[in-house]
Structures are given as structure tokens and as C-alpha cells.
Amino acid sequence: MREQADRMKLKEYSFGRNRNGYLLIAPAVISILLLSVYPLVRGIVISFLNYDMTKSNGPDFGTFAGLKNYLVMFSNTKFQKAVGNSVVWTLVNLVAQVLLAVGVALVLNEKLKGRAVFRTVALLPWAIPSAISALTFSALYDTKIGIFNILLVRLGILKESYSFLGNIDTAMGAVIIANVWKSTPFLMIFVLAALQGVSYELYESAAIDGAGKIKRFFYITLPNIKEPMAVAVILNAISIFNNFNAIWLLTKGGPLNSTEIMYTFAYRQAFVDHKFGYAAAVSVEIFIIIAILTVVYIRMISSEKK
């Protein structure tokens, strides 16, 4: 009986029976194979080859290199620093964005006059293109015309203008601030949507029982939004880790590699130093990390549906 049922299922998905459907999805499948699957497979293959374009005329170019690129990568102190920077970049961004997103979402969830306008304004940073956002913050941090330097000098906090993006002690923090401003609205949307599902009756009952705002947050709000929040946080962590534009447009990984993350390191190896085999090896490591985060994200979604 089971074999017969399996045969019936196979017949339901047979090409002859669903020819028109398969023909309709064929362009999308072919596009995915050409634009996603093939580059992925090709990148993995190149990571095991001697593919340094500066030595393209050499006898070893294009030959099998084994784990050479991976061994060089893990022994490279600049790559190790890029990994550390990636961890700092992701965690600090994530914590700051979660705290800000929850705070702003709680305010925008209240019954305020002009709430729709405030919500629209809060989403504007996310809608601004990355290039424009980077140029704006570059101007704000400028030592001559930057509003940050002007205010800090006039307030007496700084004696003279300071290069926030040009100093190894402040460059990472400066870029993180710019990215937090740009990306927090993305997470805020998820939090606000989750808050919409919490009944006001629960808050009213808790207020009658004498619970303050802090207790209501920890005993009503947080338990009701923790599951969608967990999913949103993982999705946001993937987005932050993938964020190449914010750093490259503001500092290009400098000064002295103080803001170099794995993505900018891989980009530099490929398109600046033209070491494509080495860059592919770094990209494979990035892919593995993203794949792990994606699996966690999918499992969270699956458990939430159950």
C-alpha cells in the first residue's frame, strides 16, 4: 500500500501531467542556477586553485592548490583581525539595534497624535540608499565642515577637530553609529508588528493590579514578542554580517585595517590584489557562517509555526 501511495505521488508530479507548470517555472529555475548555484559552485572550485591574476602567465596558474589558500588564510594575521572585527561589528551593531528598535517601537506603539507621521519618519533612514547615507555621515564626521566636530569643539569637549574615521580608536565606533542609524528601522518594523499582536486588555488588567510600566514590559510585552523577536534578531544578524557597503563606503576597511571585516577583506583580495583563489577561500568561510545562521533562522521559523 505504501509503495502504491508513493507511485501515486510521483505521478502527481510527473512532467507529462504538469508540463505547463514546469514550463512556467523553468525561466526562474534556470535564472537561479545561472546566477546563484553556478557562481557558488565556481567559487568553491576556485578556492582550491592557484588563481592569482598577477601570476596569470606562471606555470602554476589555474592548477590544483589543495588546501593552500585555506592554510594561508588561517595563518594570515590580517584575516584573523578581520574575523575579530566581524564579530565586534556584528555583536555591537546587533545589541545597539535591538535596544533602539525595541525602545522606538514601544513609543510608536502608544496612542499618540500623529503616530502615522512619526512611524513614517522613523522608517526614512532605512529607505535612504547606502551610498547617500555613507556620504552624509562622511560629511558629518568631516574635520572641517562636519557638524559633530563643530558642536564638540564649541561645547568644549574637544580642543580641536578630530578625525573620527581616520583614527584607529574611533573608526569602528563611527561606522557602527552610521550603520545603526541606517539599519535600526528594519528591526523596528518586526518589533512593532509583534507589539500589534499584544492585547491592550492585558496592559489594562496589569495596570489595575498596580503593575508599573517596567513590570508590564517584562511580564507582558517581552513574553509575547520574544519568539518573533528571536527570528528577527537572527535575520538582522545575517543582514549585519553581510553589510559590506557601510564599511567600504566610509573607511574601506581602514585605517590600518581597524575596520576591516571578512567581506571587505575578501573584496580587497579579489578586486584590489587580484588573488581570486585566496578571495574565494575567504568567501567560502563567509558562506559557511551565513549558512549556519540561515539554518538557525529556518529552524526558528519552523518552531514558531508549530
PDB file of C-alpha atoms in Angstrom:
ATOM      1  CA  MET A   1       0.000   0.000   0.000  1.00  0.00           C
ATOM      2  CA  ARG A   2       2.797   2.377   0.861  1.00  0.00           C
ATOM      3  CA  GLU A   3       4.605   1.700  -2.418  1.00  0.00           C
ATOM      4  CA  GLN A   4       1.377   2.305  -4.307  1.00  0.00           C
ATOM      5  CA  ALA A   5       0.885   5.618  -2.483  1.00  0.00           C
ATOM      6  CA  ASP A   6       4.450   6.659  -3.352  1.00  0.00           C
ATOM      7  CA  ARG A   7       3.829   5.825  -7.010  1.00  0.00           C
ATOM      8  CA  MET A   8       0.662   7.909  -6.979  1.00  0.00           C
ATOM      9  CA  LYS A   9       2.602  10.870  -5.578  1.00  0.00           C
ATOM     10  CA  LEU A  10       5.261  10.503  -8.262  1.00  0.00           C
ATOM     11  CA  LYS A  11       2.565  10.502 -10.933  1.00  0.00           C
ATOM     12  CA  GLU A  12       1.131  13.724  -9.494  1.00  0.00           C
ATOM     13  CA  TYR A  13       4.500  15.450 -10.023  1.00  0.00           C
ATOM     14  CA  SER A  14       5.304  13.827 -13.368  1.00  0.00           C
ATOM     15  CA  PHE A  15       6.366  16.076 -16.246  1.00  0.00           C
ATOM     16  CA  GLY A  16       3.672  14.786 -18.605  1.00  0.00           C
ATOM     17  CA  ARG A  17       0.920  15.651 -16.153  1.00  0.00           C
ATOM     18  CA  ASN A  18       2.348  19.042 -15.086  1.00  0.00           C
ATOM     19  CA  ARG A  19       4.138  20.088 -18.261  1.00  0.00           C
ATOM     20  CA  ASN A  20       2.657  23.588 -18.397  1.00  0.00           C
ATOM     21  CA  GLY A  21       3.532  24.248 -14.759  1.00  0.00           C
ATOM     22  CA  TYR A  22       7.128  23.108 -15.208  1.00  0.00           C
ATOM     23  CA  LEU A  23       7.471  25.258 -18.326  1.00  0.00           C
ATOM     24  CA  LEU A  24       6.220  28.293 -16.416  1.00  0.00           C
ATOM     25  CA  ILE A  25       8.760  27.902 -13.592  1.00  0.00           C
ATOM     26  CA  ALA A  26      11.606  26.924 -15.950  1.00  0.00           C
ATOM     27  CA  PRO A  27      12.859  30.543 -16.518  1.00  0.00           C
ATOM     28  CA  ALA A  28      13.037  31.162 -12.769  1.00  0.00           C
ATOM     29  CA  VAL A  29      14.834  27.858 -12.112  1.00  0.00           C
ATOM     30  CA  ILE A  30      17.326  28.493 -14.920  1.00  0.00           C
ATOM     31  CA  SER A  31      17.974  32.023 -13.618  1.00  0.00           C
ATOM     32  CA  ILE A  32      18.638  30.709 -10.099  1.00  0.00           C
ATOM     33  CA  LEU A  33      21.006  28.051 -11.449  1.00  0.00           C
ATOM     34  CA  LEU A  34      22.929  30.569 -13.568  1.00  0.00           C
ATOM     35  CA  LEU A  35      23.005  33.479 -11.110  1.00  0.00           C
ATOM     36  CA  SER A  36      23.234  31.676  -7.743  1.00  0.00           C
ATOM     37  CA  VAL A  37      24.133  27.998  -7.934  1.00  0.00           C
ATOM     38  CA  TYR A  38      26.788  28.204 -10.668  1.00  0.00           C
ATOM     39  CA  PRO A  39      28.699  31.154  -9.073  1.00  0.00           C
ATOM     40  CA  LEU A  40      28.606  29.348  -5.723  1.00  0.00           C
ATOM     41  CA  VAL A  41      29.988  26.108  -7.143  1.00  0.00           C
ATOM     42  CA  ARG A  42      32.506  28.010  -9.274  1.00  0.00           C
ATOM     43  CA  GLY A  43      33.700  29.964  -6.240  1.00  0.00           C
ATOM     44  CA  ILE A  44      34.223  26.780  -4.226  1.00  0.00           C
ATOM     45  CA  VAL A  45      36.194  25.262  -7.111  1.00  0.00           C
ATOM     46  CA  ILE A  46      38.398  28.373  -7.481  1.00  0.00           C
ATOM     47  CA  SER A  47      39.175  28.293  -3.751  1.00  0.00           C
ATOM     48  CA  PHE A  48      41.146  25.087  -4.386  1.00  0.00           C
ATOM     49  CA  LEU A  49      43.088  26.510  -7.347  1.00  0.00           C
ATOM     50  CA  ASN A  50      46.170  28.676  -7.837  1.00  0.00           C
ATOM     51  CA  TYR A  51      44.234  31.616  -9.229  1.00  0.00           C
ATOM     52  CA  ASP A  52      46.365  34.693  -8.674  1.00  0.00           C
ATOM     53  CA  MET A  53      45.782  37.020 -11.641  1.00  0.00           C
ATOM     54  CA  THR A  54      49.094  38.799 -11.024  1.00  0.00           C
ATOM     55  CA  LYS A  55      50.763  35.490 -11.897  1.00  0.00           C
ATOM     56  CA  SER A  56      48.481  34.513 -14.776  1.00  0.00           C
ATOM     57  CA  ASN A  57      51.461  33.792 -17.036  1.00  0.00           C
ATOM     58  CA  GLY A  58      53.060  31.472 -14.491  1.00  0.00           C
ATOM     59  CA  PRO A  59      53.137  27.679 -14.926  1.00  0.00           C
ATOM     60  CA  ASP A  60      51.073  27.098 -11.759  1.00  0.00           C
ATOM     61  CA  PHE A  61      48.196  29.402 -12.704  1.00  0.00           C
ATOM     62  CA  GLY A  62      44.874  27.547 -12.672  1.00  0.00           C
ATOM     63  CA  THR A  63      46.386  24.363 -11.242  1.00  0.00           C
ATOM     64  CA  PHE A  64      45.063  22.477  -8.226  1.00  0.00           C
ATOM     65  CA  ALA A  65      46.349  24.007  -4.971  1.00  0.00           C
ATOM     66  CA  GLY A  66      44.626  21.748  -2.465  1.00  0.00           C
ATOM     67  CA  LEU A  67      44.137  23.468   0.903  1.00  0.00           C
ATOM     68  CA  LYS A  68      46.889  26.000   0.257  1.00  0.00           C
ATOM     69  CA  ASN A  69      44.557  29.006   0.073  1.00  0.00           C
ATOM     70  CA  TYR A  70      42.789  27.956   3.285  1.00  0.00           C
ATOM     71  CA  LEU A  71      46.056  27.378   5.170  1.00  0.00           C
ATOM     72  CA  VAL A  72      47.387  30.770   4.072  1.00  0.00           C
ATOM     73  CA  MET A  73      44.094  32.368   5.065  1.00  0.00           C
ATOM     74  CA  PHE A  74      44.035  30.975   8.613  1.00  0.00           C
ATOM     75  CA  SER A  75      47.694  31.882   9.201  1.00  0.00           C
ATOM     76  CA  ASN A  76      47.229  35.451   7.950  1.00  0.00           C
ATOM     77  CA  THR A  77      47.176  37.926  10.853  1.00  0.00           C
ATOM     78  CA  LYS A  78      45.152  40.412   8.788  1.00  0.00           C
ATOM     79  CA  PHE A  79      42.463  37.783   8.208  1.00  0.00           C
ATOM     80  CA  GLN A  80      42.430  36.953  11.922  1.00  0.00           C
ATOM     81  CA  LYS A  81      41.952  40.650  12.685  1.00  0.00           C
ATOM     82  CA  ALA A  82      39.155  40.789  10.082  1.00  0.00           C
ATOM     83  CA  VAL A  83      37.408  37.867  11.822  1.00  0.00           C
ATOM     84  CA  GLY A  84      37.675  39.641  15.186  1.00  0.00           C
ATOM     85  CA  ASN A  85      36.390  42.871  13.658  1.00  0.00           C
ATOM     86  CA  SER A  86      33.485  40.964  12.085  1.00  0.00           C
ATOM     87  CA  VAL A  87      32.481  39.614  15.491  1.00  0.00           C
ATOM     88  CA  VAL A  88      32.683  43.069  17.094  1.00  0.00           C
ATOM     89  CA  TRP A  89      30.896  44.669  14.140  1.00  0.00           C
ATOM     90  CA  THR A  90      28.037  42.159  14.244  1.00  0.00           C
ATOM     91  CA  LEU A  91      27.539  41.952  18.017  1.00  0.00           C
ATOM     92  CA  VAL A  92      27.768  45.680  18.805  1.00  0.00           C
ATOM     93  CA  ASN A  93      25.512  46.546  15.879  1.00  0.00           C
ATOM     94  CA  LEU A  94      23.018  43.871  16.872  1.00  0.00           C
ATOM     95  CA  VAL A  95      22.820  44.859  20.552  1.00  0.00           C
ATOM     96  CA  ALA A  96      22.534  48.569  19.747  1.00  0.00           C
ATOM     97  CA  GLN A  97      19.894  47.994  17.079  1.00  0.00           C
ATOM     98  CA  VAL A  98      17.819  45.683  19.275  1.00  0.00           C
ATOM     99  CA  LEU A  99      17.780  48.159  22.166  1.00  0.00           C
ATOM    100  CA  LEU A 100      16.944  51.116  19.923  1.00  0.00           C
ATOM    101  CA  ALA A 101      14.388  49.197  17.859  1.00  0.00           C
ATOM    102  CA  VAL A 102      12.531  47.992  20.958  1.00  0.00           C
ATOM    103  CA  GLY A 103      12.593  51.469  22.533  1.00  0.00           C
ATOM    104  CA  VAL A 104      11.352  53.257  19.417  1.00  0.00           C
ATOM    105  CA  ALA A 105       8.749  50.564  18.682  1.00  0.00           C
ATOM    106  CA  LEU A 106       7.343  50.837  22.216  1.00  0.00           C
ATOM    107  CA  VAL A 107       6.965  54.601  21.817  1.00  0.00           C
ATOM    108  CA  LEU A 108       5.391  54.315  18.356  1.00  0.00           C
ATOM    109  CA  ASN A 109       3.016  51.639  19.635  1.00  0.00           C
ATOM    110  CA  GLU A 110       1.461  54.103  22.077  1.00  0.00           C
ATOM    111  CA  LYS A 111      -1.668  56.048  21.172  1.00  0.00           C
ATOM    112  CA  LEU A 112      -0.025  59.291  20.105  1.00  0.00           C
ATOM    113  CA  LYS A 113      -1.267  62.157  17.972  1.00  0.00           C
ATOM    114  CA  GLY A 114       0.284  61.956  14.540  1.00  0.00           C
ATOM    115  CA  ARG A 115       1.538  58.426  15.201  1.00  0.00           C
ATOM    116  CA  ALA A 116       1.413  57.552  11.495  1.00  0.00           C
ATOM    117  CA  VAL A 117       3.674  60.521  10.688  1.00  0.00           C
ATOM    118  CA  PHE A 118       6.201  59.534  13.373  1.00  0.00           C
ATOM    119  CA  ARG A 119       6.248  55.960  12.077  1.00  0.00           C
ATOM    120  CA  THR A 120       6.930  57.193   8.555  1.00  0.00           C
ATOM    121  CA  VAL A 121       9.765  59.450   9.740  1.00  0.00           C
ATOM    122  CA  ALA A 122      11.263  56.581  11.769  1.00  0.00           C
ATOM    123  CA  LEU A 123      11.432  54.435   8.627  1.00  0.00           C
ATOM    124  CA  LEU A 124      13.152  57.078   6.471  1.00  0.00           C
ATOM    125  CA  PRO A 125      16.774  56.110   7.352  1.00  0.00           C
ATOM    126  CA  TRP A 126      16.132  52.575   6.121  1.00  0.00           C
ATOM    127  CA  ALA A 127      14.714  53.886   2.828  1.00  0.00           C
ATOM    128  CA  ILE A 128      17.765  56.056   2.110  1.00  0.00           C
ATOM    129  CA  PRO A 129      20.290  54.365  -0.253  1.00  0.00           C
ATOM    130  CA  SER A 130      23.508  53.151   1.380  1.00  0.00           C
ATOM    131  CA  ALA A 131      25.692  55.420  -0.768  1.00  0.00           C
ATOM    132  CA  ILE A 132      23.780  58.551   0.242  1.00  0.00           C
ATOM    133  CA  SER A 133      23.810  57.501   3.903  1.00  0.00           C
ATOM    134  CA  ALA A 134      27.583  56.948   3.776  1.00  0.00           C
ATOM    135  CA  LEU A 135      28.212  60.300   2.075  1.00  0.00           C
ATOM    136  CA  THR A 136      26.036  62.036   4.670  1.00  0.00           C
ATOM    137  CA  PHE A 137      27.920  60.571   7.626  1.00  0.00           C
ATOM    138  CA  SER A 138      31.234  61.197   5.914  1.00  0.00           C
ATOM    139  CA  ALA A 139      30.286  64.875   5.787  1.00  0.00           C
ATOM    140  CA  LEU A 140      29.051  64.819   9.401  1.00  0.00           C
ATOM    141  CA  TYR A 141      32.389  63.370  10.568  1.00  0.00           C
ATOM    142  CA  ASP A 142      34.485  65.746   8.427  1.00  0.00           C
ATOM    143  CA  THR A 143      37.186  67.622  10.351  1.00  0.00           C
ATOM    144  CA  LYS A 144      36.423  70.956   8.673  1.00  0.00           C
ATOM    145  CA  ILE A 145      32.697  71.104   7.932  1.00  0.00           C
ATOM    146  CA  GLY A 146      31.398  68.184   9.998  1.00  0.00           C
ATOM    147  CA  ILE A 147      28.622  69.145  12.411  1.00  0.00           C
ATOM    148  CA  PHE A 148      29.910  66.658  15.023  1.00  0.00           C
ATOM    149  CA  ASN A 149      33.306  68.348  15.215  1.00  0.00           C
ATOM    150  CA  ILE A 150      31.796  71.840  15.189  1.00  0.00           C
ATOM    151  CA  LEU A 151      29.447  71.061  18.091  1.00  0.00           C
ATOM    152  CA  LEU A 152      32.048  69.194  20.167  1.00  0.00           C
ATOM    153  CA  VAL A 153      34.608  71.978  19.767  1.00  0.00           C
ATOM    154  CA  ARG A 154      32.088  74.716  20.616  1.00  0.00           C
ATOM    155  CA  LEU A 155      30.890  72.779  23.663  1.00  0.00           C
ATOM    156  CA  GLY A 156      34.492  72.479  24.841  1.00  0.00           C
ATOM    157  CA  ILE A 157      34.525  68.668  24.719  1.00  0.00           C
ATOM    158  CA  LEU A 158      37.229  68.748  22.040  1.00  0.00           C
ATOM    159  CA  LYS A 159      40.040  71.301  21.831  1.00  0.00           C
ATOM    160  CA  GLU A 160      40.330  70.889  18.063  1.00  0.00           C
ATOM    161  CA  SER A 161      38.705  68.961  15.242  1.00  0.00           C
ATOM    162  CA  TYR A 162      39.150  65.192  15.375  1.00  0.00           C
ATOM    163  CA  SER A 163      39.216  62.683  12.522  1.00  0.00           C
ATOM    164  CA  PHE A 164      36.718  60.087  13.704  1.00  0.00           C
ATOM    165  CA  LEU A 165      37.033  57.951  10.567  1.00  0.00           C
ATOM    166  CA  GLY A 166      40.803  58.405  10.299  1.00  0.00           C
ATOM    167  CA  ASN A 167      41.722  57.274  13.803  1.00  0.00           C
ATOM    168  CA  ILE A 168      42.058  53.576  14.692  1.00  0.00           C
ATOM    169  CA  ASP A 169      40.473  54.168  18.124  1.00  0.00           C
ATOM    170  CA  THR A 170      37.241  55.674  16.820  1.00  0.00           C
ATOM    171  CA  ALA A 171      36.823  54.468  13.224  1.00  0.00           C
ATOM    172  CA  MET A 172      34.890  51.281  14.080  1.00  0.00           C
ATOM    173  CA  GLY A 173      32.631  53.119  16.521  1.00  0.00           C
ATOM    174  CA  ALA A 174      31.942  55.860  13.985  1.00  0.00           C
ATOM    175  CA  VAL A 175      30.964  53.360  11.281  1.00  0.00           C
ATOM    176  CA  ILE A 176      28.803  51.403  13.741  1.00  0.00           C
ATOM    177  CA  ILE A 177      26.904  54.586  14.655  1.00  0.00           C
ATOM    178  CA  ALA A 178      26.252  55.274  10.977  1.00  0.00           C
ATOM    179  CA  ASN A 179      25.045  51.725  10.377  1.00  0.00           C
ATOM    180  CA  VAL A 180      22.853  51.664  13.486  1.00  0.00           C
ATOM    181  CA  TRP A 181      21.112  54.821  12.290  1.00  0.00           C
ATOM    182  CA  LYS A 182      20.613  53.313   8.836  1.00  0.00           C
ATOM    183  CA  SER A 183      19.566  49.775   9.778  1.00  0.00           C
ATOM    184  CA  THR A 184      17.606  50.040  13.050  1.00  0.00           C
ATOM    185  CA  PRO A 185      14.260  50.785  11.306  1.00  0.00           C
ATOM    186  CA  PHE A 186      14.452  47.365   9.612  1.00  0.00           C
ATOM    187  CA  LEU A 187      14.369  45.623  13.006  1.00  0.00           C
ATOM    188  CA  MET A 188      11.911  48.146  14.403  1.00  0.00           C
ATOM    189  CA  ILE A 189       9.327  47.027  11.814  1.00  0.00           C
ATOM    190  CA  PHE A 190       9.458  43.472  13.167  1.00  0.00           C
ATOM    191  CA  VAL A 191       9.179  44.621  16.791  1.00  0.00           C
ATOM    192  CA  LEU A 192       6.307  46.979  16.016  1.00  0.00           C
ATOM    193  CA  ALA A 193       4.465  44.232  14.137  1.00  0.00           C
ATOM    194  CA  ALA A 194       4.897  41.898  17.121  1.00  0.00           C
ATOM    195  CA  LEU A 195       3.628  44.577  19.517  1.00  0.00           C
ATOM    196  CA  GLN A 196       0.478  44.948  17.435  1.00  0.00           C
ATOM    197  CA  GLY A 197      -0.422  41.389  18.417  1.00  0.00           C
ATOM    198  CA  VAL A 198      -0.319  42.091  22.168  1.00  0.00           C
ATOM    199  CA  SER A 199      -3.802  42.853  23.509  1.00  0.00           C
ATOM    200  CA  TYR A 200      -4.301  46.204  25.279  1.00  0.00           C
ATOM    201  CA  GLU A 201      -6.598  44.403  27.707  1.00  0.00           C
ATOM    202  CA  LEU A 202      -3.568  42.679  29.226  1.00  0.00           C
ATOM    203  CA  TYR A 203      -1.937  46.031  29.891  1.00  0.00           C
ATOM    204  CA  GLU A 204      -5.139  47.473  31.344  1.00  0.00           C
ATOM    205  CA  SER A 205      -5.583  44.493  33.668  1.00  0.00           C
ATOM    206  CA  ALA A 206      -1.953  44.724  34.789  1.00  0.00           C
ATOM    207  CA  ALA A 207      -2.297  48.476  35.397  1.00  0.00           C
ATOM    208  CA  ILE A 208      -5.392  47.883  37.538  1.00  0.00           C
ATOM    209  CA  ASP A 209      -3.399  45.331  39.560  1.00  0.00           C
ATOM    210  CA  GLY A 210      -0.780  48.000  40.188  1.00  0.00           C
ATOM    211  CA  ALA A 211       1.902  46.877  37.759  1.00  0.00           C
ATOM    212  CA  GLY A 212       4.145  49.693  36.537  1.00  0.00           C
ATOM    213  CA  LYS A 213       5.483  50.152  33.021  1.00  0.00           C
ATOM    214  CA  ILE A 214       8.667  48.211  33.741  1.00  0.00           C
ATOM    215  CA  LYS A 215       6.805  45.212  35.154  1.00  0.00           C
ATOM    216  CA  ARG A 216       4.336  45.317  32.266  1.00  0.00           C
ATOM    217  CA  PHE A 217       7.220  45.231  29.815  1.00  0.00           C
ATOM    218  CA  PHE A 218       8.960  42.252  31.426  1.00  0.00           C
ATOM    219  CA  TYR A 219       5.838  40.244  32.290  1.00  0.00           C
ATOM    220  CA  ILE A 220       3.540  41.058  29.346  1.00  0.00           C
ATOM    221  CA  THR A 221       5.361  42.663  26.420  1.00  0.00           C
ATOM    222  CA  LEU A 222       8.577  40.628  26.397  1.00  0.00           C
ATOM    223  CA  PRO A 223       6.985  37.156  26.766  1.00  0.00           C
ATOM    224  CA  ASN A 224       4.547  37.921  23.939  1.00  0.00           C
ATOM    225  CA  ILE A 225       7.129  39.210  21.466  1.00  0.00           C
ATOM    226  CA  LYS A 226      10.167  37.043  22.322  1.00  0.00           C
ATOM    227  CA  GLU A 227       9.536  34.410  19.606  1.00  0.00           C
ATOM    228  CA  PRO A 228       9.104  36.795  16.646  1.00  0.00           C
ATOM    229  CA  MET A 229      11.898  38.904  18.150  1.00  0.00           C
ATOM    230  CA  ALA A 230      14.271  35.924  18.170  1.00  0.00           C
ATOM    231  CA  VAL A 231      13.563  35.288  14.486  1.00  0.00           C
ATOM    232  CA  ALA A 232      14.024  38.981  13.666  1.00  0.00           C
ATOM    233  CA  VAL A 233      17.306  39.145  15.604  1.00  0.00           C
ATOM    234  CA  ILE A 234      18.796  36.190  13.697  1.00  0.00           C
ATOM    235  CA  LEU A 235      17.648  37.674  10.383  1.00  0.00           C
ATOM    236  CA  ASN A 236      19.144  41.014  11.380  1.00  0.00           C
ATOM    237  CA  ALA A 237      22.418  39.351  12.435  1.00  0.00           C
ATOM    238  CA  ILE A 238      22.701  37.873   8.933  1.00  0.00           C
ATOM    239  CA  SER A 239      21.989  41.292   7.423  1.00  0.00           C
ATOM    240  CA  ILE A 240      24.628  42.999   9.599  1.00  0.00           C
ATOM    241  CA  PHE A 241      27.264  40.354   8.893  1.00  0.00           C
ATOM    242  CA  ASN A 242      26.527  40.732   5.181  1.00  0.00           C
ATOM    243  CA  ASN A 243      26.741  44.520   5.289  1.00  0.00           C
ATOM    244  CA  PHE A 244      29.633  45.441   3.025  1.00  0.00           C
ATOM    245  CA  ASN A 245      28.537  48.915   1.925  1.00  0.00           C
ATOM    246  CA  ALA A 246      28.611  50.675   5.297  1.00  0.00           C
ATOM    247  CA  ILE A 247      32.296  49.985   5.947  1.00  0.00           C
ATOM    248  CA  TRP A 248      33.638  50.102   2.402  1.00  0.00           C
ATOM    249  CA  LEU A 249      31.974  53.413   1.559  1.00  0.00           C
ATOM    250  CA  LEU A 250      33.154  55.123   4.763  1.00  0.00           C
ATOM    251  CA  THR A 251      36.590  53.675   5.561  1.00  0.00           C
ATOM    252  CA  LYS A 252      37.390  50.916   3.013  1.00  0.00           C
ATOM    253  CA  GLY A 253      38.491  48.806   5.975  1.00  0.00           C
ATOM    254  CA  GLY A 254      40.981  51.371   7.284  1.00  0.00           C
ATOM    255  CA  PRO A 255      42.729  52.981   8.940  1.00  0.00           C
ATOM    256  CA  LEU A 256      45.345  50.236   9.397  1.00  0.00           C
ATOM    257  CA  ASN A 257      42.703  47.509   8.974  1.00  0.00           C
ATOM    258  CA  SER A 258      40.901  48.692  12.120  1.00  0.00           C
ATOM    259  CA  THR A 259      37.512  48.362  10.389  1.00  0.00           C
ATOM    260  CA  GLU A 260      38.387  45.502   8.045  1.00  0.00           C
ATOM    261  CA  ILE A 261      35.757  42.749   8.224  1.00  0.00           C
ATOM    262  CA  MET A 262      35.673  39.436   6.369  1.00  0.00           C
ATOM    263  CA  TYR A 263      33.639  40.847   3.484  1.00  0.00           C
ATOM    264  CA  THR A 264      35.923  43.810   2.838  1.00  0.00           C
ATOM    265  CA  PHE A 265      38.962  41.531   3.250  1.00  0.00           C
ATOM    266  CA  ALA A 266      37.629  39.133   0.591  1.00  0.00           C
ATOM    267  CA  TYR A 267      36.755  42.038  -1.713  1.00  0.00           C
ATOM    268  CA  ARG A 268      40.238  43.517  -1.335  1.00  0.00           C
ATOM    269  CA  GLN A 269      41.931  40.202  -2.094  1.00  0.00           C
ATOM    270  CA  ALA A 270      39.821  39.716  -5.242  1.00  0.00           C
ATOM    271  CA  PHE A 271      39.436  43.164  -6.789  1.00  0.00           C
ATOM    272  CA  VAL A 272      42.411  45.078  -5.398  1.00  0.00           C
ATOM    273  CA  ASP A 273      45.134  42.421  -5.100  1.00  0.00           C
ATOM    274  CA  HIS A 274      43.559  40.130  -7.766  1.00  0.00           C
ATOM    275  CA  LYS A 275      44.150  36.970  -5.708  1.00  0.00           C
ATOM    276  CA  PHE A 276      40.920  35.267  -6.716  1.00  0.00           C
ATOM    277  CA  GLY A 277      41.763  31.827  -5.340  1.00  0.00           C
ATOM    278  CA  TYR A 278      42.559  33.279  -1.931  1.00  0.00           C
ATOM    279  CA  ALA A 279      39.484  35.528  -2.025  1.00  0.00           C
ATOM    280  CA  ALA A 280      37.313  32.541  -2.942  1.00  0.00           C
ATOM    281  CA  ALA A 281      38.607  30.651   0.110  1.00  0.00           C
ATOM    282  CA  VAL A 282      37.625  33.583   2.346  1.00  0.00           C
ATOM    283  CA  SER A 283      34.231  33.736   0.629  1.00  0.00           C
ATOM    284  CA  VAL A 284      33.671  30.035   1.328  1.00  0.00           C
ATOM    285  CA  GLU A 285      34.268  30.685   5.034  1.00  0.00           C
ATOM    286  CA  ILE A 286      31.775  33.559   4.913  1.00  0.00           C
ATOM    287  CA  PHE A 287      29.284  31.282   3.157  1.00  0.00           C
ATOM    288  CA  ILE A 288      29.627  28.635   5.902  1.00  0.00           C
ATOM    289  CA  ILE A 289      28.947  31.199   8.632  1.00  0.00           C
ATOM    290  CA  ILE A 290      25.922  32.586   6.783  1.00  0.00           C
ATOM    291  CA  ALA A 291      24.670  29.035   6.132  1.00  0.00           C
ATOM    292  CA  ILE A 292      24.813  28.242   9.860  1.00  0.00           C
ATOM    293  CA  LEU A 293      22.891  31.415  10.740  1.00  0.00           C
ATOM    294  CA  THR A 294      20.369  30.641   7.997  1.00  0.00           C
ATOM    295  CA  VAL A 295      19.769  27.124   9.363  1.00  0.00           C
ATOM    296  CA  VAL A 296      19.135  28.626  12.817  1.00  0.00           C
ATOM    297  CA  TYR A 297      16.741  31.147  11.254  1.00  0.00           C
ATOM    298  CA  ILE A 298      14.813  28.447   9.344  1.00  0.00           C
ATOM    299  CA  ARG A 299      14.513  26.269  12.447  1.00  0.00           C
ATOM    300  CA  MET A 300      13.195  29.221  14.453  1.00  0.00           C
ATOM    301  CA  ILE A 301      10.564  29.909  11.807  1.00  0.00           C
ATOM    302  CA  SER A 302       9.568  26.234  11.740  1.00  0.00           C
ATOM    303  CA  SER A 303       9.253  26.019  15.539  1.00  0.00           C
ATOM    304  CA  GLU A 304       7.266  29.277  15.611  1.00  0.00           C
ATOM    305  CA  LYS A 305       4.744  27.881  13.092  1.00  0.00           C
ATOM    306  CA  LYS A 306       4.268  24.765  15.230  1.00  0.00           C
TER     307      LYS A 306
END
